[in-house]
Coordinates of C-alpha atoms in Angstrom, one line a residue:
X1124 CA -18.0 -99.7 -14.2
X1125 CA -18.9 -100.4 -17.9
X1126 CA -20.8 -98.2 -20.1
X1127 CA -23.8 -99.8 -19.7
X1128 CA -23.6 -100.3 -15.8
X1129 CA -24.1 -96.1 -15.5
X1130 CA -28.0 -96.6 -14.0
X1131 CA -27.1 -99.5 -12.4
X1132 CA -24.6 -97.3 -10.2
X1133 CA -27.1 -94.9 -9.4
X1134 CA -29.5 -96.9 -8.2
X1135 CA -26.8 -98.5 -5.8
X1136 CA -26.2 -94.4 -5.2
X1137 CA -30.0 -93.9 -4.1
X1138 CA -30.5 -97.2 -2.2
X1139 CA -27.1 -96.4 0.0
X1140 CA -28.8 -92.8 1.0
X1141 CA -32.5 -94.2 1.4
X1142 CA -30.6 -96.7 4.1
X1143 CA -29.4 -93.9 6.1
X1144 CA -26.0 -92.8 4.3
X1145 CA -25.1 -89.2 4.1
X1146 CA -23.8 -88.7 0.9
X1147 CA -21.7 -86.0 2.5
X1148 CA -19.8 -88.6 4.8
X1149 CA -19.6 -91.5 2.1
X1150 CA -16.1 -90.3 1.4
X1151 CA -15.0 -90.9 5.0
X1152 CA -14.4 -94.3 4.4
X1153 CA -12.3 -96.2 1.1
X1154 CA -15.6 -98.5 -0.2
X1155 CA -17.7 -95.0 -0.1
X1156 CA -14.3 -93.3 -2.0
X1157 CA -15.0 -96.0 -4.6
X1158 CA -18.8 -95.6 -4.7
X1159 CA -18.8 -92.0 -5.6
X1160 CA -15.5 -92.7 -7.8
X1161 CA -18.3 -94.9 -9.5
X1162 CA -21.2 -92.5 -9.5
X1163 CA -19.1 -89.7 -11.1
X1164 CA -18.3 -92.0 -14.0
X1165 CA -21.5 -93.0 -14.7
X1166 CA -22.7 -89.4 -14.6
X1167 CA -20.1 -88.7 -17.1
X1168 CA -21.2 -91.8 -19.6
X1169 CA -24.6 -90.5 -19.0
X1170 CA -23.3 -86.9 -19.6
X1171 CA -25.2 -85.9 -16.3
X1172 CA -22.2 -82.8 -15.2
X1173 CA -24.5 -81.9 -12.8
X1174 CA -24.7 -84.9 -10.7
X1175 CA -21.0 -85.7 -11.6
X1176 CA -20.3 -82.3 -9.6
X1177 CA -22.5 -82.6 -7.1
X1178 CA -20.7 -86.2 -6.3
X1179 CA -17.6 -84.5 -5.9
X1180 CA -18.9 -81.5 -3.5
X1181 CA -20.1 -84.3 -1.4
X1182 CA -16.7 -86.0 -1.3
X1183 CA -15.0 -82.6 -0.3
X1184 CA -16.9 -82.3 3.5
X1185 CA -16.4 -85.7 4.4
X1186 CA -14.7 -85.4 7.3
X1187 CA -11.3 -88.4 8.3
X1188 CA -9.5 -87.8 4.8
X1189 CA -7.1 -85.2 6.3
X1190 CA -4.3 -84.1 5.1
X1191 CA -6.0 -84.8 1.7
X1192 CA -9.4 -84.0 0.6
X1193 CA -12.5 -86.2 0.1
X1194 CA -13.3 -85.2 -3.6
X1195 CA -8.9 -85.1 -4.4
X1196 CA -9.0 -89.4 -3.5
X1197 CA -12.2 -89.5 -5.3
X1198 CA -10.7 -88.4 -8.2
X1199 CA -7.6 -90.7 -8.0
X1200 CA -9.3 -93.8 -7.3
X1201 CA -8.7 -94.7 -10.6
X1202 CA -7.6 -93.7 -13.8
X1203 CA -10.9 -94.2 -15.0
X1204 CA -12.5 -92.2 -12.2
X1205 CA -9.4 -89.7 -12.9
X1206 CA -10.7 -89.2 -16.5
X1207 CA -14.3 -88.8 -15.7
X1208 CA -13.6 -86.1 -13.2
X1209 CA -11.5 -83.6 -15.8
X1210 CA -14.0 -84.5 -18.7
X1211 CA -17.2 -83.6 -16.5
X1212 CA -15.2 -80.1 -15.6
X1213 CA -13.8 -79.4 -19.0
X1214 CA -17.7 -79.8 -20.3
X1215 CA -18.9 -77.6 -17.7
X1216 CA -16.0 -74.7 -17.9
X1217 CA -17.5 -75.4 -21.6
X1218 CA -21.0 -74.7 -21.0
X1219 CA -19.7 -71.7 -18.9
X1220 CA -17.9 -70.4 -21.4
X1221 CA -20.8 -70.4 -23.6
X1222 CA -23.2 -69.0 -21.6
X1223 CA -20.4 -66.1 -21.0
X1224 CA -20.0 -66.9 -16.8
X1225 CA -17.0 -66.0 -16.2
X1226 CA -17.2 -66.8 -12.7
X1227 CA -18.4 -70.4 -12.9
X1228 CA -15.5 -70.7 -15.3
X1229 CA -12.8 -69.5 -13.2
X1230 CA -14.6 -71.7 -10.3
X1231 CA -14.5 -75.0 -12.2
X1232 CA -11.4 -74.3 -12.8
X1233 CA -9.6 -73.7 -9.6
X1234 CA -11.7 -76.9 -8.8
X1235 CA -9.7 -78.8 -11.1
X1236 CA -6.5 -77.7 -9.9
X1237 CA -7.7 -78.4 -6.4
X1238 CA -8.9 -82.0 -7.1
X1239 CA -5.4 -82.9 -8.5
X1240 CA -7.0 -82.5 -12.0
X1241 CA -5.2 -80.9 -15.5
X1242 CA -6.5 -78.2 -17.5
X1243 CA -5.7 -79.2 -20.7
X1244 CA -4.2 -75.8 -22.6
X1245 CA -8.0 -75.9 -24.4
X1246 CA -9.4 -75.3 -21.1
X1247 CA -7.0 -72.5 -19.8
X1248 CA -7.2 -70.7 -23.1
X1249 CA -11.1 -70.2 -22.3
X1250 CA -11.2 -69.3 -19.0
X1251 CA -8.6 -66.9 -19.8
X1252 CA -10.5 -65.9 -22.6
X1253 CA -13.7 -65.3 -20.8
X1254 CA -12.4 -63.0 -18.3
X1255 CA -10.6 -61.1 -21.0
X1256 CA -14.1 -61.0 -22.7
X1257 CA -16.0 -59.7 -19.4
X1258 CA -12.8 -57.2 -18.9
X1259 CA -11.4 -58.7 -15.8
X1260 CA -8.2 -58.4 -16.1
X1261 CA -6.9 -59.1 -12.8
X1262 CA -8.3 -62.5 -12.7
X1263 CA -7.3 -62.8 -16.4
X1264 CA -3.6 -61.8 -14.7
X1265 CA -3.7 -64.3 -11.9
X1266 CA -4.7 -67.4 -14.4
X1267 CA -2.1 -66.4 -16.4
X1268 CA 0.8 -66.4 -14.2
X1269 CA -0.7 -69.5 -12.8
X1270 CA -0.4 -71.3 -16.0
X1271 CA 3.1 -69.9 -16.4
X1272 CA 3.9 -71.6 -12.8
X1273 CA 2.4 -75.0 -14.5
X1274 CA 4.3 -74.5 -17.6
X1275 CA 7.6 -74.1 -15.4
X1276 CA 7.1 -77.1 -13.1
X1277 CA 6.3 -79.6 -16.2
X1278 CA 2.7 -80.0 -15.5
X1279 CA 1.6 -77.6 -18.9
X1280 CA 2.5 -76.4 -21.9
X1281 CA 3.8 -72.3 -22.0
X1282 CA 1.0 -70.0 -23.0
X1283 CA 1.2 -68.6 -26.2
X1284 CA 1.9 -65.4 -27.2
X1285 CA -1.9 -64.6 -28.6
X1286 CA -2.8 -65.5 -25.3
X1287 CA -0.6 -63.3 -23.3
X1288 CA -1.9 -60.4 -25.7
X1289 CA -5.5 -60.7 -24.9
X1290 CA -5.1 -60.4 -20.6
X1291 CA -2.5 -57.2 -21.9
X1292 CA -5.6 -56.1 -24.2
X1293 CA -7.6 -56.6 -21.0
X1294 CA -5.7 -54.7 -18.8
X1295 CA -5.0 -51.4 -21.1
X1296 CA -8.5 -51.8 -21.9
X1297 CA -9.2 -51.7 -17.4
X1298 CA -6.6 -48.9 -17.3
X1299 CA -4.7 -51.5 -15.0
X1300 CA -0.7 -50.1 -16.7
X1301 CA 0.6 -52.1 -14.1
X1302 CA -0.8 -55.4 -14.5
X1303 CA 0.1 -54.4 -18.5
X1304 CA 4.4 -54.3 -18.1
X1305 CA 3.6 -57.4 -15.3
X1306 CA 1.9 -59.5 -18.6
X1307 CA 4.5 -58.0 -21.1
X1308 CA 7.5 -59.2 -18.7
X1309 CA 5.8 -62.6 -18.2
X1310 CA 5.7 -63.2 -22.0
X1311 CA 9.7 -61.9 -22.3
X1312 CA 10.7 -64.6 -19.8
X1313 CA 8.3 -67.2 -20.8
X1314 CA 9.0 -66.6 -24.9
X1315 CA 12.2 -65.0 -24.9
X1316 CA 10.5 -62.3 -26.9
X1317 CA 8.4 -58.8 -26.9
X1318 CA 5.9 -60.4 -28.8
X1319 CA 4.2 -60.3 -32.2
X1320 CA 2.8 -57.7 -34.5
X1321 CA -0.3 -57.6 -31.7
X1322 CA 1.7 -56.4 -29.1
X1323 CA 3.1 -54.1 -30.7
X1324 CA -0.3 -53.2 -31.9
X1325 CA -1.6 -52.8 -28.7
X1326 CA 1.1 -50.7 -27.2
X1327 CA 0.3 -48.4 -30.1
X1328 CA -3.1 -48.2 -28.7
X1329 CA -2.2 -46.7 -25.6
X1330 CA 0.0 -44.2 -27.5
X1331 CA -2.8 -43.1 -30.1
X1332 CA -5.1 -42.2 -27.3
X1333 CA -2.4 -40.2 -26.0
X1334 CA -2.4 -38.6 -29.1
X1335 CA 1.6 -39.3 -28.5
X1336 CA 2.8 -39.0 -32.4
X1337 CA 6.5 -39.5 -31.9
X1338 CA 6.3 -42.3 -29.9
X1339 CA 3.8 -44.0 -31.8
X1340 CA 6.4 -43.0 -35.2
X1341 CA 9.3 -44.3 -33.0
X1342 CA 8.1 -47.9 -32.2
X1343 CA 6.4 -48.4 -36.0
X1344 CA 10.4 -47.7 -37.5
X1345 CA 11.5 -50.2 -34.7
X1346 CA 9.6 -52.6 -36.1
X1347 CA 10.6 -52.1 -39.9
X1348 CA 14.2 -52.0 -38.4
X1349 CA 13.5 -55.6 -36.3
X1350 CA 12.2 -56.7 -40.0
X1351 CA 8.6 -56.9 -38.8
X1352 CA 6.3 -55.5 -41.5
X1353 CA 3.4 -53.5 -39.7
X1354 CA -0.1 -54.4 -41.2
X1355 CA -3.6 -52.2 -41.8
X1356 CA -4.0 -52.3 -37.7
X1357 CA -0.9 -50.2 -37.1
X1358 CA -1.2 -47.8 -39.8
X1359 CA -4.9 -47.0 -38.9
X1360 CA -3.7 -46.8 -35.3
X1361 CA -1.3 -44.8 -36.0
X1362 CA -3.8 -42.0 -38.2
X1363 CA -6.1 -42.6 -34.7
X1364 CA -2.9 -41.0 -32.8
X1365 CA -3.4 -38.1 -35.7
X1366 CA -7.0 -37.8 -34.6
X1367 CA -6.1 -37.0 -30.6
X1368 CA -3.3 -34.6 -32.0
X1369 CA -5.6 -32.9 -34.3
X1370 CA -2.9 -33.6 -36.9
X1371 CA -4.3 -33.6 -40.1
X1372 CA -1.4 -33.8 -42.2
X1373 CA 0.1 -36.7 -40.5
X1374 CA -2.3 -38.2 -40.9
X1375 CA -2.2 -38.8 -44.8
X1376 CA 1.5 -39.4 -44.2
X1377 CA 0.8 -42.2 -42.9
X1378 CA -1.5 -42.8 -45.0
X1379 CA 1.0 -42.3 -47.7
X1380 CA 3.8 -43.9 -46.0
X1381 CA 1.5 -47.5 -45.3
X1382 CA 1.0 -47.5 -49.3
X1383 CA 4.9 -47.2 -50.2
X1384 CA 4.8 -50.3 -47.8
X1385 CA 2.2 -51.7 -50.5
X1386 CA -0.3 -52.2 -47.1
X1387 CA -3.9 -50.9 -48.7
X1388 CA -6.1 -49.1 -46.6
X1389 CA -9.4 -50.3 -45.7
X1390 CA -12.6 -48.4 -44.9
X1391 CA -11.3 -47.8 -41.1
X1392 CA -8.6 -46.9 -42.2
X1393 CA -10.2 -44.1 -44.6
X1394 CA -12.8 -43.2 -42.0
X1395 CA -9.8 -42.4 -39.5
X1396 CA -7.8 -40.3 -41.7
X1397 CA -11.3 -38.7 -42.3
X1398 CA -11.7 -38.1 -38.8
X1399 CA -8.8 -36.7 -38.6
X1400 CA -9.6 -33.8 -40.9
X1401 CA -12.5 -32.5 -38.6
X1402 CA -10.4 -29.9 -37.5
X1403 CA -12.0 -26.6 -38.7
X1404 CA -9.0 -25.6 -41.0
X1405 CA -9.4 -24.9 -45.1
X1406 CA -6.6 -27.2 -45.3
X1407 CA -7.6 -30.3 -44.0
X1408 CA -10.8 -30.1 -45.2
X1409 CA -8.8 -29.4 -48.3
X1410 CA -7.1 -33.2 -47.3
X1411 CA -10.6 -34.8 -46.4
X1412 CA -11.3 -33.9 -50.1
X1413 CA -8.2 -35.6 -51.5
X1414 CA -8.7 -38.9 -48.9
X1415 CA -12.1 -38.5 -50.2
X1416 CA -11.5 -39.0 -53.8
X1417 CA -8.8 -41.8 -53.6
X1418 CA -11.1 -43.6 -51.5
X1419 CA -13.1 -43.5 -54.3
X1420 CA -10.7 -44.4 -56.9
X1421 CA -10.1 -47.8 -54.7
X1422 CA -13.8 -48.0 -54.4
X1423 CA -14.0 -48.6 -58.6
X1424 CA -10.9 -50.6 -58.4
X1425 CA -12.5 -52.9 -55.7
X1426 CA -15.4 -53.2 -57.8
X1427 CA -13.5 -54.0 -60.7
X1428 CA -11.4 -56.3 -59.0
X1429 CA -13.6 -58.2 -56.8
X1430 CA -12.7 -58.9 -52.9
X1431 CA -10.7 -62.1 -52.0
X1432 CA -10.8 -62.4 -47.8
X1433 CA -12.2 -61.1 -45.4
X1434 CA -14.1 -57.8 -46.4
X1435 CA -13.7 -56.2 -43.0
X1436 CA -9.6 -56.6 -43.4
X1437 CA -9.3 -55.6 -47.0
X1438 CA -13.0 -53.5 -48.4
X1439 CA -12.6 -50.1 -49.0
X1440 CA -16.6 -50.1 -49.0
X1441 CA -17.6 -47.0 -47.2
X1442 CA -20.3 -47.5 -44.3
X1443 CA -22.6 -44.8 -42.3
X1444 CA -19.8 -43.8 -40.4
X1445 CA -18.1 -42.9 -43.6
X1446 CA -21.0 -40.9 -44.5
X1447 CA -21.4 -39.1 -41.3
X1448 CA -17.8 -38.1 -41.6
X1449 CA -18.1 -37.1 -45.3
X1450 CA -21.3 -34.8 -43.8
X1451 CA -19.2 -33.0 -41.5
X1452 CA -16.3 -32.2 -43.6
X1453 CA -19.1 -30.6 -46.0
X1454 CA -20.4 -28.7 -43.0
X1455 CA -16.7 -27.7 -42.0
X1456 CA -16.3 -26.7 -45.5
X1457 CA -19.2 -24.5 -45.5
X1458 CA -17.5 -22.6 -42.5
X1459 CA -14.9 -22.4 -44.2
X1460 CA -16.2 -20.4 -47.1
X1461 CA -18.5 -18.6 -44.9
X1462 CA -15.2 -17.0 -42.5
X1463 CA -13.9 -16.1 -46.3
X1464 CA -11.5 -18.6 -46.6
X1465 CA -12.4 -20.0 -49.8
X1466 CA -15.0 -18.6 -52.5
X1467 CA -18.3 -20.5 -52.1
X1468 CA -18.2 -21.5 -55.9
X1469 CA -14.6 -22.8 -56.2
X1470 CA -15.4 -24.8 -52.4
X1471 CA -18.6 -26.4 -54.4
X1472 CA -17.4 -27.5 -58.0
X1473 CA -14.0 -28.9 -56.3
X1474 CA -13.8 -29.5 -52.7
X1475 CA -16.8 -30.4 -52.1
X1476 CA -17.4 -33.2 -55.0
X1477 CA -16.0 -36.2 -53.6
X1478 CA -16.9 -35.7 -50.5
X1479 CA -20.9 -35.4 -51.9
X1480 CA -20.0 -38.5 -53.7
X1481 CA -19.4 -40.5 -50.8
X1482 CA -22.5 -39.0 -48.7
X1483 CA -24.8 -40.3 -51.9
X1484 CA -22.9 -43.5 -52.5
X1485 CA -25.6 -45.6 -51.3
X1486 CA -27.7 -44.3 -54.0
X1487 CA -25.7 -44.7 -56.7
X1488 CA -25.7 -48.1 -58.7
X1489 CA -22.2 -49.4 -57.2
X1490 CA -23.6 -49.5 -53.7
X1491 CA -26.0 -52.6 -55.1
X1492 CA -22.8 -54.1 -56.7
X1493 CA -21.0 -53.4 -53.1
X1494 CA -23.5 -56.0 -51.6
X1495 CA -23.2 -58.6 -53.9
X1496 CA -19.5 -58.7 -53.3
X1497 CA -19.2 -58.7 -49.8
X1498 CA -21.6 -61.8 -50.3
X1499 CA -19.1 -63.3 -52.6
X1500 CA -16.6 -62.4 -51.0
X1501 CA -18.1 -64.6 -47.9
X1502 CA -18.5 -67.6 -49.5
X1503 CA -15.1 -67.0 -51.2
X1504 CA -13.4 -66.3 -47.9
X1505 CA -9.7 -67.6 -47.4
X1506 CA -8.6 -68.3 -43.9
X1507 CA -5.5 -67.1 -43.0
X1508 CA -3.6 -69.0 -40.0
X1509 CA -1.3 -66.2 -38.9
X1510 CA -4.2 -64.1 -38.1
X1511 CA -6.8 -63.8 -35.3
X1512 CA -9.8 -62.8 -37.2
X1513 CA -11.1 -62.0 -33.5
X1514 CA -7.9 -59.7 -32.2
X1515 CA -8.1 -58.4 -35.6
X1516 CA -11.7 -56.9 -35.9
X1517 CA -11.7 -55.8 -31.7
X1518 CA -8.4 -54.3 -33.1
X1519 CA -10.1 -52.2 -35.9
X1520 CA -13.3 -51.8 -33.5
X1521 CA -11.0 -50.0 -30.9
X1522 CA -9.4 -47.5 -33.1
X1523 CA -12.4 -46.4 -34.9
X1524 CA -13.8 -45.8 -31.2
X1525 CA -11.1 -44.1 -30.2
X1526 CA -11.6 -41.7 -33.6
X1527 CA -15.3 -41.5 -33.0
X1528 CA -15.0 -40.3 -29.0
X1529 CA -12.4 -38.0 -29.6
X1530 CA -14.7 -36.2 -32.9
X1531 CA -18.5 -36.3 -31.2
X1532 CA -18.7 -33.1 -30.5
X1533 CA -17.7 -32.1 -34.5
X1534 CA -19.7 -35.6 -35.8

């Protein structure tokens, strides 16, 4: 069994089938326990998965191991046959994983658990993670509570709280509500708590595309009351609920209210409140304009200033969605003067001037200077460890959808 033996024990492997063994029925018997225990660590040394697997599907139909299984006391003929089985399935849920297969993820492993092997919380976190990518939730559900079971009996570690808020993420995003408060009261029992800023985050998701503003004003004072601060990601959320209720002027309230709380907007967070103006009235166009023109005003200061972190967390840079945005409030405003609401003249030489600004921004000399730091502002990046730069931009991403679906028909 030493490192250099690996060949040596598959050519012992291909002689024992050339003389008639069925590599199915080697496990049958202790000696051909031991010489697959052997072949599966040399295909590990030898970083051969496939053959390590294919090893341990042989063991599992050899018939005369019952009540246990063939590939189980494979596994456990040694410690160092033990070691090679979990390190040949934790590479391959890793190559799964990267070649996004969920399936052959969640495969591998309920193989592990099967063979008597240990995810290590690395591994779970994956193949959680990988069904929460692909948007199964109910196998995202089952792993979970599985791995809540391990955590209970002593044989893992509890899950954390970023993981139980991807598999909830999962299931509001699958419309599964049910699955959502089973996840939620997991995470009470297993933590003792409701969860982090996330969760709270992403019950204000399901609010905002209700277009529910009370309740969505009722959990954000919860949290300043618990003495949890709400970040960008609740306030834009929160101007997204403004954008189902067609309420314009809550919406910069809260765009108000998240600067008293000395949290700066970003672009999202402009573009929503923007969104939200695309109502037809004089006065939220009349709003659009003012948004319009402190988004500029941050736009010099950013310039000014520079950008330290992440550019899609703190940039008030405006993108083609701002611009589209900034088009259709002109358009609305042109309705607007056109049903006599406003004289065409005053409309142009005011109202309209900062939202022109922002459709021709790309044109002007501080869209070049824009570029240059955003590219600083990468190399300069700092890392912060109480964030998940993931959960964080799908955040963002899932709020500006919900603003862009509820305005297509104006935008």
């Amino acid at each position: 069994r030493a490192e250099n033996m690996g060949e040596a024990v598959l050519q012992i492997l291909s002689l024992a089938k050339a003389s008639g063994y069925i590599l199915d029925n080697v496990a049958s018997t202790q000696a051909g326990r031991e010489l697959l225990a052997s072949g599966v660590i040399a295909a590990e040394q030898m970083d051969n998965l496939a053959l390590g697997l294919r090893l341990l599907n042989a063991a599992a139909k050899a018939d005369g191991c019952a009540p246990d299984r063939g590939d189980d006391l494979v596994a456990s003929v040694s410690s160092a046959s033990q070691r090679a089985c979990t390190l040949i399935h934790r590479k391959a849920i890793d190559a799964a994983v990267d070649k996004n297969n969920w399936k052959l993820a969640v495969k591998l492993e309920e193989l592990m658990t099967e063979r008597s092997l240990t995810p290590s919380t690395q591994v779970l976190r994956k193949v959680v993670g990988i069904c929460t990518k692909n948007e199964k939730s109910r196998k995202a559900t089952a792993i979970l509570l599985d791995w809540i079971q391990r955590a209970e009996d002593g044989k893992a570690e509890i899950p954390p709280i970023s993981v139980f808020n991807n598999v909830v993420n999962a299931c509001e995003i699958c419309g599964e509500e049910s699955l959502t408060l089973v996840v939620l009261e997991a995470m009470k029992d297993a933590h003792k708590s409701e969860g982090n800023i996330v969760t709270t985050n992403i019950a204000l998701k399901r609010l905002a595309k209700q277009g529910n503003l009370l309740a969505v004003e009722g959990i954000i004072v919860a949290m300043l009351q618990s003495g949890v601060e709400p970040n960008v990601v609740t306030y834009t959320t929160a101007i997204g609920a403004c954008v189902k209720a067609e309420d314009s002027e809550m919406a910069v309230e809260w765009l108000s209210r998240m600067r008293s709380r000395n949290i700066m907007p970003n672009y999202h967070t402009y573009n929503t409140v923007l969104a939200a103006c695309l109502d037809g009235k004089l006065e939220s166009t009349k709003r659009g304009s003012m948004v319009a023109s402190e988004m500029l005003q941050d736009i010099q200061k950013e310039l000014a200033e520079g950008i330290i972190g992440n550019a899609e967390y703190i940039s008030v840079m405006p993108d083609a969605y701002t611009k589209t945005l900034a088009r259709s409030l002109m358009k609305q405003l042109r309705e607007n003067w056109r049903s006599g609401d406003i004289n065409m003249q005053e409309a142009k030489s005011t109202i309209r001037v900062p939202l022109l600004k922002l459709v021709d921004f790309e044109k002007s000399e501080a869209a070049a200077e824009v570029n240059k730091q955003k590219d600083a502002a990468k190399v300069a990046m700092v890392e912060d460890d109480q964030i998940d730069s993931d959960q964080f931009n799908e955040d963002l991403a899932n709020v500006v959808a919900m603003a862009k679906d509820h305005r297509t028909m104006e935008v």
